[in-house]
Every structure is written in structure tokens, then in C-alpha cells.
Short mmCIF file of C-alpha atoms in Angstrom, two decimals:
data_model
loop_
_atom_site.label_atom_id
_atom_site.label_comp_id
_atom_site.label_asym_id
_atom_site.label_seq_id
_atom_site.Cartn_x
_atom_site.Cartn_y
_atom_site.Cartn_z
CA MET A 654 29.26 -17.26 64.33
CA ALA A 655 31.55 -20.14 65.25
CA ILE A 656 32.77 -22.88 62.93
CA PRO A 657 32.43 -25.98 65.13
CA TYR A 658 32.51 -28.46 62.27
CA LEU A 659 36.14 -27.69 61.53
CA GLU A 660 39.04 -29.29 63.43
CA PRO A 661 41.50 -26.97 65.21
CA VAL A 662 44.23 -25.88 62.81
CA SER A 663 47.28 -28.14 63.08
CA PRO A 664 50.01 -29.43 60.73
CA ALA A 665 48.76 -32.99 61.28
CA LYS A 666 45.15 -32.38 60.26
CA THR A 667 44.78 -29.16 58.26
CA ARG A 668 45.20 -29.27 54.49
CA ILE A 669 46.43 -25.99 52.99
CA GLY A 670 46.08 -24.82 49.41
CA TRP A 671 48.14 -21.96 47.99
CA ILE A 672 47.67 -20.02 44.77
CA GLY A 673 50.12 -17.27 43.81
CA ILE A 674 53.81 -18.03 44.23
CA GLY A 675 55.54 -14.82 43.26
CA VAL A 676 58.12 -13.13 45.47
CA MET A 677 55.75 -12.76 48.43
CA GLY A 678 53.58 -15.82 47.94
CA ALA A 679 56.49 -18.22 47.55
CA ALA A 680 58.14 -16.98 50.75
CA MET A 681 54.90 -17.22 52.72
CA ALA A 682 54.07 -20.68 51.40
CA SER A 683 57.60 -21.82 52.18
CA ARG A 684 57.18 -20.79 55.82
CA LEU A 685 54.02 -22.89 56.14
CA LEU A 686 55.83 -25.88 54.63
CA SER A 687 58.70 -25.39 57.08
CA ALA A 688 56.16 -25.31 59.93
CA GLY A 689 55.03 -28.79 58.92
CA TYR A 690 51.84 -28.06 56.99
CA SER A 691 51.04 -29.98 53.82
CA LEU A 692 50.52 -27.69 50.83
CA THR A 693 48.84 -28.17 47.49
CA ILE A 694 49.71 -25.37 45.09
CA TYR A 695 48.70 -24.15 41.66
CA ALA A 696 51.03 -22.20 39.40
CA ARG A 697 50.29 -20.94 35.91
CA SER A 698 54.04 -21.31 35.29
CA PRO A 699 54.96 -24.71 36.82
CA SER A 700 58.67 -23.88 36.62
CA LYS A 701 58.13 -21.33 39.41
CA ALA A 702 56.95 -24.13 41.70
CA VAL A 703 60.15 -26.21 41.60
CA GLU A 704 61.58 -24.90 44.87
CA LEU A 705 58.31 -25.39 46.76
CA GLN A 706 57.99 -28.88 45.27
CA SER A 707 61.45 -29.70 46.58
CA LYS A 708 60.16 -28.80 50.06
CA GLY A 709 57.17 -31.12 49.76
CA ALA A 710 54.44 -29.10 48.04
CA VAL A 711 52.12 -30.95 45.67
CA ILE A 712 51.16 -29.40 42.32
CA ALA A 713 47.50 -29.29 41.25
CA HIS A 714 46.24 -28.63 37.74
CA SER A 715 43.72 -25.88 38.54
CA PRO A 716 42.44 -23.65 41.35
CA PHE A 717 39.41 -25.98 41.49
CA ASP A 718 41.67 -28.97 42.16
CA VAL A 719 43.56 -27.08 44.88
CA ALA A 720 40.29 -26.21 46.61
CA LYS A 721 38.87 -29.71 46.32
CA CYS A 722 41.67 -31.19 48.42
CA SER A 723 42.15 -28.30 50.87
CA ASP A 724 40.50 -27.07 54.07
CA ILE A 725 41.97 -23.58 53.66
CA VAL A 726 43.06 -21.94 50.40
CA PHE A 727 45.39 -18.91 50.46
CA THR A 728 45.69 -16.57 47.51
CA MET A 729 48.46 -14.03 46.87
CA LEU A 730 47.77 -12.60 43.43
CA GLY A 731 48.47 -9.40 41.54
CA HIS A 732 45.23 -7.54 40.91
CA PRO A 733 41.56 -7.64 41.96
CA SER A 734 40.73 -8.97 38.48
CA ASP A 735 43.01 -11.96 39.17
CA VAL A 736 41.28 -12.58 42.49
CA ARG A 737 37.84 -12.44 40.87
CA SER A 738 38.88 -14.85 38.14
CA ILE A 739 40.64 -17.37 40.39
CA VAL A 740 38.06 -17.32 43.20
CA LEU A 741 34.70 -16.73 41.53
CA GLU A 742 35.02 -17.39 37.82
CA SER A 743 37.49 -19.57 35.90
CA GLN A 744 34.55 -21.19 34.03
CA GLY A 745 33.47 -23.32 36.95
CA LYS A 746 37.06 -24.24 37.83
CA GLY A 747 37.68 -21.54 40.43
CA ILE A 748 38.35 -21.91 44.13
CA LEU A 749 34.79 -21.43 45.32
CA ALA A 750 33.48 -24.01 42.87
CA GLY A 751 35.84 -26.62 44.29
CA LEU A 752 35.77 -25.72 47.98
CA ASN A 753 33.97 -28.15 50.27
CA PRO A 754 31.41 -26.83 52.81
CA GLY A 755 33.21 -25.41 55.83
CA GLY A 756 36.26 -24.51 53.77
CA VAL A 757 37.95 -21.12 54.08
CA ILE A 758 39.42 -18.78 51.46
CA VAL A 759 42.15 -16.47 52.78
CA ASP A 760 42.99 -13.73 50.28
CA THR A 761 46.28 -12.02 51.09
CA THR A 762 46.29 -10.05 47.83
CA SER A 763 46.05 -6.26 48.04
CA SER A 764 42.60 -6.09 46.51
CA HIS A 765 39.38 -4.11 46.58
CA PRO A 766 37.17 -3.98 49.70
CA ALA A 767 33.98 -4.35 47.64
CA LEU A 768 35.32 -7.52 46.01
CA ALA A 769 36.23 -8.91 49.44
CA ARG A 770 32.63 -8.37 50.56
CA GLU A 771 31.32 -10.01 47.37
CA ILE A 772 33.52 -13.07 47.91
CA PHE A 773 32.44 -13.28 51.57
CA THR A 774 28.76 -13.31 50.54
CA ALA A 775 29.36 -15.91 47.82
CA ALA A 776 31.33 -18.11 50.22
CA ARG A 777 28.62 -17.98 52.91
CA ALA A 778 26.01 -18.96 50.30
CA LYS A 779 28.00 -22.17 49.87
CA ALA A 780 28.47 -22.72 53.63
CA CYS A 781 32.10 -21.67 53.29
CA TRP A 782 34.01 -18.70 54.68
CA SER A 783 36.33 -16.05 53.32
CA VAL A 784 38.80 -13.72 54.99
CA ASP A 785 40.53 -10.74 53.40
CA SER A 786 43.94 -10.43 55.05
CA PRO A 787 46.42 -8.45 52.93
CA VAL A 788 49.91 -8.05 54.31
CA SER A 789 52.66 -5.47 54.67
CA GLY A 790 56.37 -5.98 55.20
CA GLY A 791 57.75 -6.80 51.77
CA ASP A 792 59.89 -9.75 50.82
CA ILE A 793 61.98 -9.51 53.99
CA GLY A 794 58.91 -9.64 56.21
CA ALA A 795 57.55 -12.58 54.23
CA ARG A 796 60.82 -14.48 54.47
CA ASP A 797 61.29 -13.82 58.19
CA GLY A 798 57.66 -14.33 59.24
CA LYS A 799 57.31 -10.72 60.37
CA LEU A 800 54.49 -9.50 58.17
CA ALA A 801 51.82 -7.13 59.42
CA ILE A 802 48.54 -8.85 58.53
CA PHE A 803 45.23 -6.95 58.33
CA ALA A 804 42.23 -9.26 58.60
CA GLY A 805 38.60 -8.65 57.69
CA GLY A 806 35.73 -11.13 58.01
CA ASP A 807 34.22 -13.21 60.78
CA GLU A 808 36.29 -12.78 63.93
CA SER A 809 35.88 -16.39 65.08
CA VAL A 810 37.23 -17.66 61.75
CA ILE A 811 40.23 -15.34 62.00
CA LYS A 812 40.93 -16.58 65.53
CA TRP A 813 40.68 -20.15 64.24
CA LEU A 814 43.28 -19.29 61.58
CA SER A 815 45.69 -17.82 64.17
CA PRO A 816 48.17 -20.77 64.14
CA LEU A 817 48.76 -20.08 60.44
CA TYR A 818 48.96 -16.33 60.86
CA GLU A 819 51.54 -16.77 63.64
CA VAL A 820 53.84 -18.51 61.15
CA LEU A 821 53.56 -15.56 58.77
CA GLY A 822 53.60 -12.57 61.12
CA LYS A 823 51.25 -10.64 63.38
CA VAL A 824 47.54 -10.43 62.54
CA THR A 825 45.21 -7.62 63.57
CA TYR A 826 41.46 -8.08 63.28
CA MET A 827 40.11 -4.97 61.54
CA GLY A 828 36.39 -5.72 61.32
CA SER A 829 33.89 -7.19 58.87
CA ALA A 830 34.61 -8.36 55.33
CA GLY A 831 36.51 -5.72 53.33
CA CYS A 832 38.01 -4.01 56.37
CA GLY A 833 41.33 -5.81 55.89
CA GLN A 834 41.56 -4.43 52.36
CA SER A 835 40.61 -0.92 53.45
CA CYS A 836 43.37 -1.09 56.07
CA LYS A 837 45.90 -2.14 53.42
CA ILE A 838 44.93 0.74 51.13
CA ALA A 839 45.50 3.20 53.97
CA ASN A 840 48.79 1.42 54.71
CA GLN A 841 49.93 1.85 51.12
CA ILE A 842 49.08 5.55 51.17
CA VAL A 843 51.46 5.94 54.12
CA VAL A 844 54.14 3.71 52.55
CA GLY A 845 53.98 5.68 49.31
CA ALA A 846 54.39 8.96 51.17
CA ASN A 847 57.37 7.57 53.09
CA LEU A 848 59.04 6.29 49.92
CA LEU A 849 58.59 9.70 48.29
CA GLY A 850 59.97 11.54 51.32
CA LEU A 851 62.96 9.21 51.53
CA SER A 852 63.64 9.57 47.79
CA GLU A 853 63.57 13.36 47.99
CA GLY A 854 65.64 13.41 51.18
CA LEU A 855 68.33 11.28 49.55
CA MET A 856 68.29 13.47 46.44
CA PHE A 857 68.59 16.67 48.49
CA ALA A 858 71.41 15.21 50.61
CA GLU A 859 73.32 14.19 47.48
CA LYS A 860 72.86 17.58 45.81
CA ALA A 861 74.05 19.24 49.02
CA GLY A 862 77.29 17.27 48.83
CA LEU A 863 76.59 15.00 51.79
CA ASP A 864 77.60 11.37 52.11
CA VAL A 865 74.11 9.89 51.67
CA LYS A 866 74.87 6.79 53.77
CA LYS A 867 76.11 8.99 56.62
CA TRP A 868 73.05 11.21 56.20
CA MET A 869 70.71 8.26 56.54
CA ASP A 870 72.53 6.91 59.58
CA ALA A 871 72.31 10.36 61.17
CA VAL A 872 68.55 10.76 60.73
CA ARG A 873 67.23 7.22 61.05
CA GLY A 874 67.04 7.43 64.83
CA GLY A 875 65.04 10.67 64.78
CA ALA A 876 61.63 11.69 63.54
CA ALA A 877 62.62 11.02 59.91
CA GLY A 878 63.24 7.35 60.66
CA SER A 879 60.67 4.82 59.47
CA MET A 880 60.22 1.14 58.65
CA VAL A 881 60.40 2.18 54.98
CA MET A 882 63.87 3.60 55.64
CA GLU A 883 64.94 0.40 57.41
CA LEU A 884 63.60 -1.84 54.66
CA PHE A 885 64.58 0.18 51.61
CA GLY A 886 67.07 2.94 52.48
CA GLU A 887 70.24 0.98 51.86
CA ARG A 888 68.72 -0.67 48.80
CA MET A 889 67.97 2.76 47.34
CA ILE A 890 71.49 3.97 48.00
CA GLY A 891 72.95 0.76 46.55
CA ARG A 892 70.68 0.88 43.47
CA ASP A 893 69.16 -2.46 44.48
CA PHE A 894 65.73 -2.32 42.92
CA ARG A 895 64.94 -6.03 43.09
CA PRO A 896 61.24 -6.30 43.91
CA GLY A 897 59.72 -7.22 47.22
CA GLY A 898 56.57 -5.80 45.67
CA PHE A 899 56.25 -4.44 42.15
CA ALA A 900 56.03 -0.70 41.63
CA GLU A 901 53.08 -1.24 39.30
CA TYR A 902 51.13 -2.66 42.24
CA MET A 903 51.52 0.64 44.10
CA VAL A 904 49.69 2.32 41.23
CA LYS A 905 46.89 -0.19 41.77
CA ASP A 906 46.90 0.06 45.57
CA MET A 907 47.03 3.84 45.79
CA GLY A 908 44.55 4.09 42.95
CA MET A 909 41.99 2.18 44.98
CA GLY A 910 42.25 4.95 47.57
CA VAL A 911 42.31 7.85 45.12
CA ASP A 912 40.17 6.72 42.21
CA VAL A 913 37.66 4.27 43.64
CA VAL A 914 35.29 6.31 45.76
CA GLU A 915 33.94 4.55 48.83
CA GLU A 916 31.55 6.76 50.74
CA SER A 917 31.85 6.79 54.48
CA GLU A 918 28.83 6.55 56.78
CA ALA A 919 28.68 10.34 56.73
CA GLY A 920 28.67 10.30 52.93
CA ARG A 921 31.99 12.10 52.74
CA VAL A 922 34.74 11.29 50.29
CA PRO A 923 38.32 11.85 51.51
CA VAL A 924 40.53 14.28 49.63
CA LEU A 925 43.98 12.69 49.31
CA PRO A 926 46.36 15.02 47.46
CA GLY A 927 49.51 13.24 48.67
CA ALA A 928 48.21 9.84 47.58
CA ALA A 929 47.23 11.29 44.20
CA LEU A 930 50.77 12.62 43.71
CA GLY A 931 52.28 9.33 44.86
CA LYS A 932 50.14 7.37 42.44
CA GLN A 933 51.19 9.71 39.61
CA LEU A 934 54.89 9.25 40.39
CA PHE A 935 54.61 5.47 40.57
CA ALA A 936 52.71 5.61 37.28
CA GLY A 937 55.75 7.49 35.98
CA MET A 938 57.90 4.50 36.92
CA VAL A 939 55.59 2.23 34.95
CA ALA A 940 55.69 4.63 31.98
CA ASN A 941 59.49 4.53 32.14
CA GLY A 942 59.37 0.74 31.78
CA ASP A 943 60.20 0.16 35.45
CA GLY A 944 56.88 -1.23 36.66
CA HIS A 945 58.45 -4.55 37.64
CA LEU A 946 61.13 -2.94 39.78
CA GLY A 947 60.66 -2.80 43.52
CA THR A 948 58.77 0.09 45.07
CA GLN A 949 62.08 1.53 46.31
CA GLY A 950 62.79 2.33 42.66
CA LEU A 951 60.63 5.42 43.11
CA ILE A 952 63.87 7.29 43.67
CA SER A 953 64.60 6.80 39.95
CA VAL A 954 61.64 9.07 39.11
CA ILE A 955 62.95 11.80 41.44
CA GLU A 956 66.38 11.42 39.86
CA ARG A 957 64.94 11.78 36.38
CA LEU A 958 63.13 14.96 37.46
CA ASN A 959 66.50 16.26 38.65
CA GLY A 960 68.26 15.44 35.39
CA LYS A 961 70.18 12.46 36.74
#
């Protein structure tokens, strides 16, 4: 179904709202500002908004106020519970309560597919739209506009949003509401496995007496190479655990694949032993007090298991 009552997206005409200005959200919002779009933002901690304000962003007092003066509202939050509160609840002061008919909610949070479908239904009941489009690529991808974006919802709406997505990275339409989130969960299962393999490879190389930097340079061009290695390998070797995404969020993301059963059309539930182990190890990071380190800090758990 088309959305003919909305103008084509352009910096001159399209008003953007943004809620969630952590490491990822701030970088993504900054790119839209640099592309010439006007942004209204909400931050629970206004001090975090100073840099975006200096680039021209306007601060609103609530998610409701952001939505009221925006055609499109992006969210980049921490957990599905945050998304539910900010979009649907907030005692009548949430995004959907303030959004004008024809408005669009774009949730880039790694959230739950069922919640994405619930928001889509609630938005359509108000003659609005919602898109679930979580992202992958970490802080570097967000900063450089090279995120992989997985979009679920109405395809015509996602095409309409393409000028914005092009500023942030490359979007792939995955299907109906919730499909973007399902894609991100599967993505995180693979990322977690790659981080674990890289952590164990580095540990083995070190124990074998190899120069770990030389080891990584030797294998990165072969089958062991991966985007995870390119993004995080040198950070892991250099003990740079600054977050592009918090380790505690991997517990949440992988948990949605392992713990939250979504039956397929055939009624089968996938058995994911690797994801279950990955979730357990990331949970170990959180238990060690390292939940706010970057995901590359997983190597610290492998080191602890090896007495380092």
C-alpha cells in the first residue's frame, strides 16, 4: 500500500525526530544532520545531546513532543522494554500518541520481532506506519555511514525512506513487520560465534608463542577472515574494549534467538547450541562487571578461563 499523502523525503521538507543518542544513535543522528536534515531529539540525559545541539539539533521535552513535530521518528534504544515504553506507553506521552496521521516510526533498536509486529498494528490503527530496521556494523559503521540495515514492514514505506537509509548505510528489505528484527537476531548469532572463534584463536596463538598481530595478519586473508576480525581484531589485541555496542546487549540479542521460542510455519523450533554457549559467555562478561564494555571484550572471558 502506497503512502501518497507524504512528500518525497528531502532535507528541505522532511522533519526527522530521533530518540536514543548513545554511541550508535548519536553517530547515526549526526550523519543525518550533516546531510542537511533538521532533527528534533529527546534525551533522558540532556548533557548527552550537547554535541548534536551544536550541529543544529533541537531538544524536545518528551517522546510525544518529538513525534508531534516530526514526519519520521527514529529510535535507537537499549532493550525491547525501552521500545515498548517510548513508543506505546509513557502514560500517553509516547511516540505513537504524538505522531500525526501519515507519520512513520523507524525502530533501529535490536528488539523483538513480536513487538515490531505489535507496533506496526498499533501504528496502522492510527493511520501511521512503522518499520523495524535494526542495524549491524558497530560504531565504525555508524560513523562512516556503512551500516547493514535490515528492514521489515511495508515495502513501499521502506522505499520511501531510502534517501535516509542511504545516509546511514545499505538497507535490505527482509519482508513484513518483524522480519528486520528476526534478521538481526540471526546476524547476532553469527557475530557472537565469530567473536568467540576470534577470541579462542588469539588465545591459542598466544599460548603457542606466536606474535598474535602477525598471526592475525597471516590468517585474515583466508577462510578465518571476517568482518568481525576487521572491526575488532586489533582492538582485542590492543585491549581496546571501548563499546561500539555493549556486551550486555549481546546477551539480550542472542537470548531472543535462544530463549524466546518463535515457531516456524512447520512448527519447528531451531536448536542453537552455539548461540546458547555464546549467550552464556557474554552473560559471564556481565557477571564479571564488564557488561558495558564492547562486545570485543569477550576475549576477557576466554582469558579468565585460561587463568590470565
